[in-house]
C-alpha positions as CSV (number, residue, x, y, z in Angstrom):
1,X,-30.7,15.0,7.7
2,X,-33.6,12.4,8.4
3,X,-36.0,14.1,10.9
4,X,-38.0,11.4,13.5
5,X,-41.9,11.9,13.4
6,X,-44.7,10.6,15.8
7,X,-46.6,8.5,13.9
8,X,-49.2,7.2,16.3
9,X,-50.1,7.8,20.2
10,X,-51.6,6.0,22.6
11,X,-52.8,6.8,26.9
12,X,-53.8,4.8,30.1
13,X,-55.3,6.2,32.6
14,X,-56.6,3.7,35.6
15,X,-60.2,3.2,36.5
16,X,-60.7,4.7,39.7
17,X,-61.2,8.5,40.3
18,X,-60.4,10.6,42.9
19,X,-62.6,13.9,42.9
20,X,-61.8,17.2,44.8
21,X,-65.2,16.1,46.6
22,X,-63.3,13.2,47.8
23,X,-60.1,14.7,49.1
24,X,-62.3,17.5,51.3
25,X,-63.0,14.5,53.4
26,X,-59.4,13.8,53.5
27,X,-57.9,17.1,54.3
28,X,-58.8,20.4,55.0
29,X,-59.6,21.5,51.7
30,X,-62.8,22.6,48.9
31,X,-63.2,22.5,45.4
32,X,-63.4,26.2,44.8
33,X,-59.4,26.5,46.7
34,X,-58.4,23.7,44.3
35,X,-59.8,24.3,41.3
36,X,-59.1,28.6,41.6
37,X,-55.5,27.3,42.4
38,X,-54.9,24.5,40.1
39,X,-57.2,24.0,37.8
40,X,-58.4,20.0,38.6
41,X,-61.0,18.6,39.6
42,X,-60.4,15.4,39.2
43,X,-57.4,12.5,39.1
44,X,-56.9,8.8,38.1
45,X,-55.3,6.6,40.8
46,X,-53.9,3.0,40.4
47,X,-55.6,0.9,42.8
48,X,-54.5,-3.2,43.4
49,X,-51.5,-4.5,45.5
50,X,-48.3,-5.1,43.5
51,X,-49.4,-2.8,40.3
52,X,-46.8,-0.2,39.2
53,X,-46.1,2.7,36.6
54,X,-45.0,-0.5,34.4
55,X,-48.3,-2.1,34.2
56,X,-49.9,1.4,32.9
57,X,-47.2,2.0,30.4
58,X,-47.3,-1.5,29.1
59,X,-51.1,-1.1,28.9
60,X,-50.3,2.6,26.6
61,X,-48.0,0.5,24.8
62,X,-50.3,-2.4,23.8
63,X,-52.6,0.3,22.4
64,X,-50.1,2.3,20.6
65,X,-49.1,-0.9,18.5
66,X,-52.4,-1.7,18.0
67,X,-53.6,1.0,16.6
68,X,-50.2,1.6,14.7
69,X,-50.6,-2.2,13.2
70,X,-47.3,-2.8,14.3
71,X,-45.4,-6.1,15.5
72,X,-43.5,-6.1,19.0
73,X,-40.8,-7.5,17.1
74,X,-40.7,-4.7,15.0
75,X,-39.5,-2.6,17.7
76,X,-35.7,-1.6,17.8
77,X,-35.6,0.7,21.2
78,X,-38.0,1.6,24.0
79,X,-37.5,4.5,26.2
80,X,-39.9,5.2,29.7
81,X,-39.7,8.1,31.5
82,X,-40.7,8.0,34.7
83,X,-40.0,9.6,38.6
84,X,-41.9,6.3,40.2
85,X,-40.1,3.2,38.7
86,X,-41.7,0.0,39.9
87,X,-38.3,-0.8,41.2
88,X,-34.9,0.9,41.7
89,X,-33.8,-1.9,39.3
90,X,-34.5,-3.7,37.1
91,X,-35.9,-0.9,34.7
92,X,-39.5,0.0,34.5
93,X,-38.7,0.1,30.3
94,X,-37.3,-3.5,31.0
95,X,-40.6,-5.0,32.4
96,X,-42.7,-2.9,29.7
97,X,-41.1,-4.8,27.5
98,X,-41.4,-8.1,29.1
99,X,-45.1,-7.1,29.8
100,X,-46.1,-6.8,25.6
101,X,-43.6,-9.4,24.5
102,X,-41.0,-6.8,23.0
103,X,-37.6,-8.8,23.1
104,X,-33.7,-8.4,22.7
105,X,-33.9,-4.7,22.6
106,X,-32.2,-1.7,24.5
107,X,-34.8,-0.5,27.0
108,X,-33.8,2.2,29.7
109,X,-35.6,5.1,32.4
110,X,-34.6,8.3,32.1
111,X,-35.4,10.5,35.2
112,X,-36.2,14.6,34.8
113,X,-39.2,14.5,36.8
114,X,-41.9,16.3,35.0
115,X,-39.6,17.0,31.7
116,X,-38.9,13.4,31.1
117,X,-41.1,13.1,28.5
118,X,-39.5,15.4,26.5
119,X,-36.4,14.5,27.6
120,X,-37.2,11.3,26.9
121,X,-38.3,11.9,23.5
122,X,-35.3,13.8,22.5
123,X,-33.2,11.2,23.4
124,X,-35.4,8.5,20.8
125,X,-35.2,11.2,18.2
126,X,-31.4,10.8,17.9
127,X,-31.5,7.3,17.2
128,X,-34.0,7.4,14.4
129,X,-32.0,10.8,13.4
130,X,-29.4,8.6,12.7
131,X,-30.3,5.7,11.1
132,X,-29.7,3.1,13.7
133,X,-33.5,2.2,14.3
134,X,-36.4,2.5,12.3
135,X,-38.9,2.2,15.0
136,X,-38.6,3.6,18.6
137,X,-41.4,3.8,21.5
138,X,-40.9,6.6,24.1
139,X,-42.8,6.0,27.0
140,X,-44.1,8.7,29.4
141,X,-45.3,6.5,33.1
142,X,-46.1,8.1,36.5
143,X,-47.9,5.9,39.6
144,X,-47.4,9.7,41.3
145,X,-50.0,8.3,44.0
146,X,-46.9,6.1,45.5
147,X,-45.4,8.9,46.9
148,X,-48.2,11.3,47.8
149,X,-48.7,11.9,51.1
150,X,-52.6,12.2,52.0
151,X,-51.9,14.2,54.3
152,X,-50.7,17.0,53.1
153,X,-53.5,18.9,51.6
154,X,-51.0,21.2,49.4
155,X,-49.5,18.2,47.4
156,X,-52.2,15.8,47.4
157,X,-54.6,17.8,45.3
158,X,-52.3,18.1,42.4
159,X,-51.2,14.4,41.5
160,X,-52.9,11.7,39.4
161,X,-51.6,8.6,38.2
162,X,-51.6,7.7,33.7
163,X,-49.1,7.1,30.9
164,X,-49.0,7.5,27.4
165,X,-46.9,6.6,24.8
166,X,-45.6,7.7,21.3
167,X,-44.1,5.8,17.6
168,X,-41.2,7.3,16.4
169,X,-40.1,6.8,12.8
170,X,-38.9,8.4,9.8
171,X,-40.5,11.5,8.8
172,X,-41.3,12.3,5.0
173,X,-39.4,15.5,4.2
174,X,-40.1,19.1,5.9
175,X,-42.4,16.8,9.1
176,X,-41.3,15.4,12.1
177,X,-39.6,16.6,15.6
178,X,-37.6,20.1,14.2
179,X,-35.9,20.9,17.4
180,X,-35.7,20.4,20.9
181,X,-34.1,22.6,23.6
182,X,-33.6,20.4,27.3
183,X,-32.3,22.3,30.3
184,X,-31.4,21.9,33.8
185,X,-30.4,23.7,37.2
186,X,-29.7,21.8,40.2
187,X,-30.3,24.6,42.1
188,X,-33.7,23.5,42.6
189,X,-32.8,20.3,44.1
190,X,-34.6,21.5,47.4
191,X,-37.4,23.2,46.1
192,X,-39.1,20.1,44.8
193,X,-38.1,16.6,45.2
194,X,-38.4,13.0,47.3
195,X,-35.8,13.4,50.3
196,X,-35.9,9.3,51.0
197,X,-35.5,6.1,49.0
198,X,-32.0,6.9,47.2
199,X,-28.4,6.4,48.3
200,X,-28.1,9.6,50.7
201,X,-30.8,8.7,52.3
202,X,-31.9,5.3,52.0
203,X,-35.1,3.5,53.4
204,X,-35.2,3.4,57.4
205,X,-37.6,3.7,60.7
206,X,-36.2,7.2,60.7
207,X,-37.0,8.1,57.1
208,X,-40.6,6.5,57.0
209,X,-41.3,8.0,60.7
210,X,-40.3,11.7,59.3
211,X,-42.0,11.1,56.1
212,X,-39.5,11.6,53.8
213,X,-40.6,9.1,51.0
214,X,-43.2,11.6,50.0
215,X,-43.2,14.4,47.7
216,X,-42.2,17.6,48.9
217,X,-43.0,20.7,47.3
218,X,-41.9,24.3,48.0
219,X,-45.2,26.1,46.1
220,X,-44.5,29.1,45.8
221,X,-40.5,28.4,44.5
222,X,-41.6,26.3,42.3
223,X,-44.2,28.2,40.7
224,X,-41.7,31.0,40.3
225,X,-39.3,29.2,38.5
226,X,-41.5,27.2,36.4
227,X,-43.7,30.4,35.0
228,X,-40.5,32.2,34.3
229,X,-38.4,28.7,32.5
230,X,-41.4,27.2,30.9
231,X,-42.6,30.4,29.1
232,X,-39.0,31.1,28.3
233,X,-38.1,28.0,27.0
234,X,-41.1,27.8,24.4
235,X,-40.1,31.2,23.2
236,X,-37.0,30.6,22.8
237,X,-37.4,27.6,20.8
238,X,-40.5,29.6,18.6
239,X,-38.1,32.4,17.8
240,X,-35.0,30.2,16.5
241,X,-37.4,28.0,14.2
242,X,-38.8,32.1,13.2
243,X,-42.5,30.8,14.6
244,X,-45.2,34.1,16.1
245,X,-47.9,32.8,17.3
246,X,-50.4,32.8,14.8
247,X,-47.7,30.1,13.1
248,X,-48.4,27.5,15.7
249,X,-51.5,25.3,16.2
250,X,-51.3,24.6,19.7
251,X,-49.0,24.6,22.7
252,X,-48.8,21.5,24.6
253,X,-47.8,21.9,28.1
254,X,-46.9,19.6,30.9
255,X,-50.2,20.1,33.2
256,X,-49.0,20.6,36.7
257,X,-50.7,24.0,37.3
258,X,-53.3,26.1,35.2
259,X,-51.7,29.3,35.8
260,X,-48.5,28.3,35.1
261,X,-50.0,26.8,31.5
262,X,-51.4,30.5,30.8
263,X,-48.6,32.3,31.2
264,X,-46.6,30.1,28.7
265,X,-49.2,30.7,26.8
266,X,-49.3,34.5,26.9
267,X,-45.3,34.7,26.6
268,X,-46.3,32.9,23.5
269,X,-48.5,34.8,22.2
270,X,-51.4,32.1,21.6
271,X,-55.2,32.4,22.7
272,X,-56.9,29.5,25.1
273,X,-58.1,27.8,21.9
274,X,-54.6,26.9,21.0
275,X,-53.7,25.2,24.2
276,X,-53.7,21.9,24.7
277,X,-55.5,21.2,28.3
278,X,-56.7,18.3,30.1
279,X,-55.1,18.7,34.0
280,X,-58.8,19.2,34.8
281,X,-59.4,15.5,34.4
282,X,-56.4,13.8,35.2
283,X,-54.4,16.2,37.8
284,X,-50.4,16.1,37.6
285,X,-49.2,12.9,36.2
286,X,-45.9,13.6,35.6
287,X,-44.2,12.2,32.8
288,X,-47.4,11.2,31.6
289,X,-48.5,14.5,31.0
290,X,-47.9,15.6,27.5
291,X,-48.1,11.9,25.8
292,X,-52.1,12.0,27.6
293,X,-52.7,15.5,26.0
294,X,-51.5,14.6,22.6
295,X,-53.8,11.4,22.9
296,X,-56.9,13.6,24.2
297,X,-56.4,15.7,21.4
298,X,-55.3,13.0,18.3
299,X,-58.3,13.6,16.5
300,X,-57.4,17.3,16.2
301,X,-54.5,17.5,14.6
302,X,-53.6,17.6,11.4
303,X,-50.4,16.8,9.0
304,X,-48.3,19.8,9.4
305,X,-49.6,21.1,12.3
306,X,-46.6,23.2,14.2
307,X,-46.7,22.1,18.0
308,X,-44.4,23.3,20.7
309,X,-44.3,20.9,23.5
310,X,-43.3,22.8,26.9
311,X,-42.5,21.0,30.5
312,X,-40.7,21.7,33.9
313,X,-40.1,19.4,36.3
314,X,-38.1,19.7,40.0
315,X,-34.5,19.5,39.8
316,X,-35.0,21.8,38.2
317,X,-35.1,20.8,34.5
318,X,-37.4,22.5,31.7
319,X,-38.0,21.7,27.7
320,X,-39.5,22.3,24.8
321,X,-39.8,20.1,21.7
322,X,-41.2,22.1,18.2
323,X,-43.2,19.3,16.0
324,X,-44.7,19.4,12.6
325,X,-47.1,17.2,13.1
326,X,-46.9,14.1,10.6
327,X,-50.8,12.5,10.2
């Protein structure tokens, strides 16, 4: 069966940069408790009235068909993933496309928090799996500073605002995205998620006054589920494609916490220098996560490179995505 490949990458991340320094004059919080905790120092945020995860996506895009000498209108499909759409409708993947002049082509969101990336790539894979396109963008977009609250020094450190965005095409024999594993349990609805905004609760005096349009995180819930799903996931997906670890070239996780990255690691049974990192520099950002690592790290690769791609996100949902890398 024809495999899908990424053949080209591209991230945003905006201008300004908010520094642990910054946020101890915001909260009661230090550098050594965020950094020991998390492993950032430092994160992006999109500053200017009326900008959105669409304007950062369409600015990943642009590059990515740049540097991939490719036409808008060569582009059959275009996929974002994203928890902070500029708009409950239309969809963010819509104005993308309006934004770089890609035209009368399917464009939708998906939504699985901080696996939609994955998910979201999955997805894309199929149709190039298939036949029906030749050339399909996936989309990873997060303004997480939209729904931060600044006042709550334990989800304020973590969250930065990028995107990044990935080609998908053909894949010459034996390359390309080999499997993918997606998963979900609602029973972590609770544990990490944005109580106002949607249909249950929608926007009101009452739901800005108790501040319900923020993120809210249950910590130490969260960390236990990730650390147990996220390793699992990756070696689950390593043992049915019979991968140890001296097999694969580097993990790529989503970057939401340090710890959390090295324990996936060790249930993997890879070394530090195999793991793709950059939370240090850009914080949390979501969907963006994995799309900005593989862009960080581009220059590293090489053709046939295996790569497990790891995430969890609330809701709960977890992935993993194994990739021989194609350039």
């Amino acid at each position: 069966m024809m495999k899908a490949a990424i053949t080209g990458v591209h991230g945003y991340v905006p201008d300004y940069v908010l520094t642990n320094a910054e946020l101890e004059r915001m909260v009661d919080t230090n550098d050594e408790w965020i950094t020991s905790r998390t492993g950032i120092k430092e994160r992006h945020i999109l500053k200017g009235e009326g900008m959105g995860s669409s304007h950062m996506g369409a600015e990943a895009v642009r590059g990515l068909l740049a540097k991939t000498n490719t036409a808008p209108e060569e582009i059959d499909l275009l996929i974002c993933a994203t928890v902070t759409p500029d708009y409950v409708f239309p969809a963010t993947a819509n104005l993308i496309c309006d934004m770089v002049g890609i035209r009368n082509v399917g464009s939708f969101d998906i939504q699985a928090a901080c696996s939609g990336f994955l998910y979201a790539l999955t997805v894309g894979t199929q149709f190039i799996e298939s036949g029906k396109y030749k050339k399909v963008i996936v989309v990873g977009a997060d303004k997480m500073s939209a729904i931060t609250d600044y006042t709550d020094r334990t989800t304020c450190v973590l969250f930065g605002d990028g995107a990044g965005a990935v080609l998908l095409e053909a894949a010459e024999p034996g390359l390309g995205i080999l499997d993918s594993i997606i998963r979900s349990d609602g029973v972590g609805q609770y544990h990490l998620f944005q109580k106002a905004g949607g249909s249950r609760y929608p926007p009101s005096h009452e739901t800005v006054e108790k501040r319900w349009h923020y993120v809210y995180q249950d910590g130490p819930s969260v960390f236990k589920f990730a650390v147990k799903n996220m390793a699992d996931v990756s070696a689950e997906i390593m043992q049915r494609n019979h991968l140890d670890g001296g097999d694969v070239a580097w993990l790529v996780p989503h970057q939401a916490n340090k710890r959390i990255i090295d324990a996936t690691a060790n249930r993997m049974g890879i070394g530090s220098d195999k793991v793709m990192l950059n939370i240090h520099k850009y914080g949390n950002t979501t969907a963006a996560t994995i799309p900005l690592c593989l862009f960080d790290y581009e220059s590293r690769l090489k053709k046939g490179d295996n790569l497990v791609l790891a995430a969890f996100g609330g809701g709960f949902t977890w992935a993993a995505v194994y990739v021989k890398w194609a350039y």
